[in-house]
């Protein structure tokens, strides 16, 4: 499959969520995975606003970036926060060159094997509702074309997430974003339970849940809830 064909599939999938019956959790994890696949980065994390001026982690492609994003929120320092506050992309920031900009963040990022980082805003008609962090294990720079593609994916996902083609009431926006944030907590709980049951890593646990959901055309959140309540046993399933 060519990159162009794959791009078309990704945008069609994102556009297909423009219905009343779509799952924000699936959308955000799909966006993170698509960015890793298409943008020459090694991991992606997505933060959403809590509408009180702060950010919360909503989705991540791996446990490594999940932990890095949570640390970024804890210390209130890093590319996603700068991107969210300014509404502008932060691109091609290598760890060695960003020590003065994010002194605490770069130390932990380097320990996690990250060598360069980028952040793109999730925005709609001037309203920034979150940011997407992309990290690489080397200092390969994102091209202008890659940045433009990443922003297009983020913009499309934001429209899909908010599900309104005309005007968005503040209460509706708050409800959509809060649902996406609450769903992440359930995903993390399911990952932890399955990891303990099967003696595997959280990343492997998430892969099992996600692969089962996709193979059976289920929503990710539904399978996660079934893992939690004991009606879905994936402890002996391959990743």
CSV table of C-alpha atoms in Angstrom, one decimal:
chain,number,residue,atom,x,y,z
A,1,UNK,CA,0.0,0.0,0.0
A,2,UNK,CA,1.4,3.4,-1.0
A,3,UNK,CA,1.6,6.3,1.5
A,4,UNK,CA,-0.9,8.2,-0.5
A,5,UNK,CA,-3.4,5.3,-0.3
A,6,UNK,CA,-2.9,5.0,3.4
A,7,UNK,CA,-3.4,8.7,3.9
A,8,UNK,CA,-6.7,8.5,2.1
A,9,UNK,CA,-7.8,5.7,4.3
A,10,UNK,CA,-6.8,7.6,7.5
A,11,UNK,CA,-8.7,10.7,6.5
A,12,UNK,CA,-11.7,8.7,5.5
A,13,UNK,CA,-11.7,7.0,8.9
A,14,UNK,CA,-11.5,10.3,10.6
A,15,UNK,CA,-14.3,11.7,8.5
A,16,UNK,CA,-16.5,8.6,9.2
A,17,UNK,CA,-16.6,9.7,12.9
A,18,UNK,CA,-18.7,12.7,11.9
A,19,UNK,CA,-21.9,11.0,13.1
A,20,UNK,CA,-23.9,10.9,16.3
A,21,UNK,CA,-22.6,7.5,17.1
A,22,UNK,CA,-18.8,7.6,17.3
A,23,UNK,CA,-16.4,6.9,20.1
A,24,UNK,CA,-14.0,9.7,21.2
A,25,UNK,CA,-11.6,7.1,22.8
A,26,UNK,CA,-11.2,5.2,19.5
A,27,UNK,CA,-10.7,8.4,17.6
A,28,UNK,CA,-7.9,9.7,19.8
A,29,UNK,CA,-6.1,6.4,19.9
A,30,UNK,CA,-6.5,6.1,16.1
A,31,UNK,CA,-5.0,9.6,15.7
A,32,UNK,CA,-2.0,8.8,17.9
A,33,UNK,CA,-1.3,5.5,16.0
A,34,UNK,CA,-1.8,7.2,12.6
A,35,UNK,CA,0.7,9.9,13.5
A,36,UNK,CA,3.3,7.4,14.5
A,37,UNK,CA,2.8,5.5,11.2
A,38,UNK,CA,2.7,8.5,8.9
A,39,UNK,CA,4.9,11.2,10.4
A,40,UNK,CA,8.2,9.5,11.0
A,41,UNK,CA,7.9,9.7,14.8
A,42,UNK,CA,8.2,7.0,17.4
A,43,UNK,CA,5.4,7.9,19.8
A,44,UNK,CA,2.4,10.3,20.1
A,45,UNK,CA,0.4,11.6,23.0
A,46,UNK,CA,-2.8,13.7,23.0
A,47,UNK,CA,-3.9,16.2,25.7
A,48,UNK,CA,-7.2,17.9,26.0
A,49,UNK,CA,-8.3,20.9,27.9
A,50,UNK,CA,-10.3,20.6,31.1
A,51,UNK,CA,-11.9,24.0,30.2
A,52,UNK,CA,-10.5,25.5,33.3
A,53,UNK,CA,-7.3,26.5,31.6
A,54,UNK,CA,-5.4,23.3,32.2
A,55,UNK,CA,-4.6,20.1,30.2
A,56,UNK,CA,-5.2,16.4,30.9
A,57,UNK,CA,-3.8,13.4,29.1
A,58,UNK,CA,-6.5,11.8,26.8
A,59,UNK,CA,-4.6,9.2,24.7
A,60,UNK,CA,-1.1,7.9,24.0
A,61,UNK,CA,0.5,5.4,21.7
A,62,UNK,CA,2.7,3.8,24.3
A,63,UNK,CA,3.3,3.7,28.1
A,64,UNK,CA,6.6,5.6,27.6
A,65,UNK,CA,5.0,8.7,26.2
A,66,UNK,CA,2.1,8.4,28.6
A,67,UNK,CA,4.5,8.7,31.5
A,68,UNK,CA,6.4,11.5,29.8
A,69,UNK,CA,3.1,13.5,29.2
A,70,UNK,CA,2.0,13.0,32.8
A,71,UNK,CA,5.3,14.3,34.0
A,72,UNK,CA,5.0,17.3,31.7
A,73,UNK,CA,1.6,18.1,33.3
A,74,UNK,CA,3.0,17.6,36.8
A,75,UNK,CA,5.9,20.0,36.3
A,76,UNK,CA,3.9,22.4,34.1
A,77,UNK,CA,6.6,22.5,31.5
A,78,UNK,CA,7.1,21.1,28.0
A,79,UNK,CA,6.2,21.3,24.4
A,80,UNK,CA,2.5,20.4,24.7
A,81,UNK,CA,1.9,23.1,27.3
A,82,UNK,CA,3.7,25.7,25.2
A,83,UNK,CA,1.7,24.7,22.1
A,84,UNK,CA,-1.6,24.8,23.9
A,85,UNK,CA,-1.0,28.2,25.5
A,86,UNK,CA,0.3,29.8,22.3
A,87,UNK,CA,-2.0,27.9,19.8
A,88,UNK,CA,1.1,27.5,17.6
A,89,UNK,CA,3.0,24.4,16.6
A,90,UNK,CA,6.3,23.6,18.4
A,91,UNK,CA,8.5,21.6,16.0
A,92,UNK,CA,12.0,20.1,15.7
A,93,UNK,CA,13.0,20.8,19.3
A,94,UNK,CA,15.9,18.6,20.0
A,95,UNK,CA,16.5,17.6,23.6
A,96,UNK,CA,20.1,19.0,23.7
A,97,UNK,CA,19.0,22.4,22.3
A,98,UNK,CA,15.9,22.7,24.7
A,99,UNK,CA,17.7,22.5,28.0
A,100,UNK,CA,17.2,26.2,28.7
A,101,UNK,CA,13.6,26.1,27.5
A,102,UNK,CA,12.4,23.1,29.5
A,103,UNK,CA,15.2,22.2,31.9
A,104,UNK,CA,13.2,19.6,33.9
A,105,UNK,CA,11.3,18.1,31.0
A,106,UNK,CA,14.4,17.4,28.8
A,107,UNK,CA,16.1,15.4,31.5
A,108,UNK,CA,13.2,13.0,31.9
A,109,UNK,CA,12.7,12.9,28.1
A,110,UNK,CA,16.4,12.0,27.5
A,111,UNK,CA,16.1,9.2,30.1
A,112,UNK,CA,13.2,7.9,28.2
A,113,UNK,CA,15.2,7.8,25.0
A,114,UNK,CA,13.6,10.8,23.4
A,115,UNK,CA,15.9,13.0,21.2
A,116,UNK,CA,13.5,15.4,19.6
A,117,UNK,CA,9.9,16.5,20.2
A,118,UNK,CA,7.1,18.3,18.4
A,119,UNK,CA,3.7,19.5,19.4
A,120,UNK,CA,0.7,20.5,17.3
A,121,UNK,CA,-2.5,22.2,18.5
A,122,UNK,CA,-6.0,20.7,18.4
A,123,UNK,CA,-8.0,23.6,17.3
A,124,UNK,CA,-11.3,24.6,15.7
A,125,UNK,CA,-12.1,28.1,14.5
A,126,UNK,CA,-9.4,29.7,16.7
A,127,UNK,CA,-10.4,27.7,19.8
A,128,UNK,CA,-7.5,25.5,21.0
A,129,UNK,CA,-8.9,22.5,22.8
A,130,UNK,CA,-5.8,20.5,23.3
A,131,UNK,CA,-2.3,19.6,21.9
A,132,UNK,CA,-0.7,16.5,20.4
A,133,UNK,CA,2.9,15.7,21.3
A,134,UNK,CA,5.1,13.7,18.9
A,135,UNK,CA,8.5,12.4,19.9
A,136,UNK,CA,11.4,10.7,18.1
A,137,UNK,CA,14.2,8.5,19.2
A,138,UNK,CA,16.6,10.5,17.0
A,139,UNK,CA,17.2,14.0,15.9
A,140,UNK,CA,15.6,13.6,12.5
A,141,UNK,CA,13.7,16.7,11.8
A,142,UNK,CA,10.1,16.9,10.6
A,143,UNK,CA,9.7,18.4,7.2
A,144,UNK,CA,7.3,21.2,6.4
A,145,UNK,CA,5.2,18.7,4.6
A,146,UNK,CA,5.1,16.4,7.6
A,147,UNK,CA,4.2,19.3,9.9
A,148,UNK,CA,1.4,20.3,7.5
A,149,UNK,CA,0.1,16.7,7.4
A,150,UNK,CA,0.2,16.3,11.2
A,151,UNK,CA,-1.7,19.6,11.6
A,152,UNK,CA,-4.3,18.4,9.1
A,153,UNK,CA,-4.8,15.2,11.0
A,154,UNK,CA,-5.1,17.1,14.3
A,155,UNK,CA,-7.6,19.5,12.7
A,156,UNK,CA,-9.7,16.7,11.2
A,157,UNK,CA,-9.7,14.8,14.5
A,158,UNK,CA,-10.7,18.0,16.4
A,159,UNK,CA,-13.7,18.5,14.1
A,160,UNK,CA,-14.7,14.9,14.6
A,161,UNK,CA,-14.3,15.0,18.3
A,162,UNK,CA,-16.5,18.0,18.7
A,163,UNK,CA,-19.1,16.6,16.3
A,164,UNK,CA,-20.6,19.9,15.2
A,165,UNK,CA,-20.3,21.4,11.8
A,166,UNK,CA,-21.8,24.8,12.6
A,167,UNK,CA,-21.7,26.2,16.2
A,168,UNK,CA,-20.5,24.6,19.4
A,169,UNK,CA,-22.2,25.5,22.7
A,170,UNK,CA,-19.8,25.7,25.6
A,171,UNK,CA,-21.7,23.1,27.6
A,172,UNK,CA,-21.6,20.7,24.7
A,173,UNK,CA,-17.9,21.3,24.2
A,174,UNK,CA,-17.3,20.6,27.9
A,175,UNK,CA,-19.3,17.4,27.8
A,176,UNK,CA,-17.5,16.1,24.8
A,177,UNK,CA,-14.1,16.8,26.2
A,178,UNK,CA,-14.9,15.5,29.7
A,179,UNK,CA,-16.2,12.2,28.2
A,180,UNK,CA,-13.0,11.7,26.3
A,181,UNK,CA,-11.0,12.4,29.4
A,182,UNK,CA,-13.1,10.1,31.6
A,183,UNK,CA,-12.8,7.3,29.1
A,184,UNK,CA,-9.0,7.4,29.3
A,185,UNK,CA,-9.3,6.5,33.0
A,186,UNK,CA,-11.2,3.4,32.2
A,187,UNK,CA,-8.7,2.4,29.5
A,188,UNK,CA,-5.9,2.8,32.0
A,189,UNK,CA,-7.8,0.7,34.5
A,190,UNK,CA,-8.4,-2.1,32.0
A,191,UNK,CA,-4.7,-2.0,30.9
A,192,UNK,CA,-3.6,-2.4,34.5
A,193,UNK,CA,-5.9,-5.2,35.3
A,194,UNK,CA,-5.0,-7.2,32.2
A,195,UNK,CA,-1.3,-6.6,32.7
A,196,UNK,CA,-1.5,-8.0,36.2
A,197,UNK,CA,-3.6,-11.0,35.1
A,198,UNK,CA,-1.4,-12.0,32.2
A,199,UNK,CA,1.9,-10.8,33.6
A,200,UNK,CA,2.6,-8.6,30.7
A,201,UNK,CA,3.5,-4.9,30.2
A,202,UNK,CA,0.8,-2.2,30.0
A,203,UNK,CA,1.7,-1.7,26.3
A,204,UNK,CA,1.2,-5.3,25.6
A,205,UNK,CA,-2.1,-5.2,27.6
A,206,UNK,CA,-3.3,-2.3,25.6
A,207,UNK,CA,-2.4,-4.0,22.3
A,208,UNK,CA,-4.5,-7.0,23.3
A,209,UNK,CA,-7.5,-4.9,24.1
A,210,UNK,CA,-7.2,-2.8,21.0
A,211,UNK,CA,-6.6,-5.7,18.7
A,212,UNK,CA,-9.6,-7.6,20.1
A,213,UNK,CA,-11.8,-4.5,19.6
A,214,UNK,CA,-10.7,-4.0,16.0
A,215,UNK,CA,-10.9,-7.6,15.1
A,216,UNK,CA,-14.4,-7.9,16.4
A,217,UNK,CA,-15.5,-4.4,15.3
A,218,UNK,CA,-16.1,-3.3,18.9
A,219,UNK,CA,-15.5,0.0,20.5
A,220,UNK,CA,-12.2,0.2,22.5
A,221,UNK,CA,-14.1,1.5,25.5
A,222,UNK,CA,-16.6,-1.4,25.4
A,223,UNK,CA,-13.9,-4.0,25.4
A,224,UNK,CA,-12.0,-2.2,28.2
A,225,UNK,CA,-15.2,-2.1,30.3
A,226,UNK,CA,-15.7,-5.8,29.7
A,227,UNK,CA,-12.1,-6.5,30.8
A,228,UNK,CA,-12.8,-4.6,34.0
A,229,UNK,CA,-16.1,-6.3,34.8
A,230,UNK,CA,-14.7,-9.7,34.0
A,231,UNK,CA,-16.8,-10.6,31.0
A,232,UNK,CA,-13.9,-10.5,28.6
A,233,UNK,CA,-10.8,-12.6,29.4
A,234,UNK,CA,-7.8,-11.6,27.3
A,235,UNK,CA,-5.1,-13.0,29.7
A,236,UNK,CA,-4.2,-15.8,27.3
A,237,UNK,CA,-4.7,-14.0,24.0
A,238,UNK,CA,-1.8,-13.1,21.8
A,239,UNK,CA,-1.0,-9.4,21.5
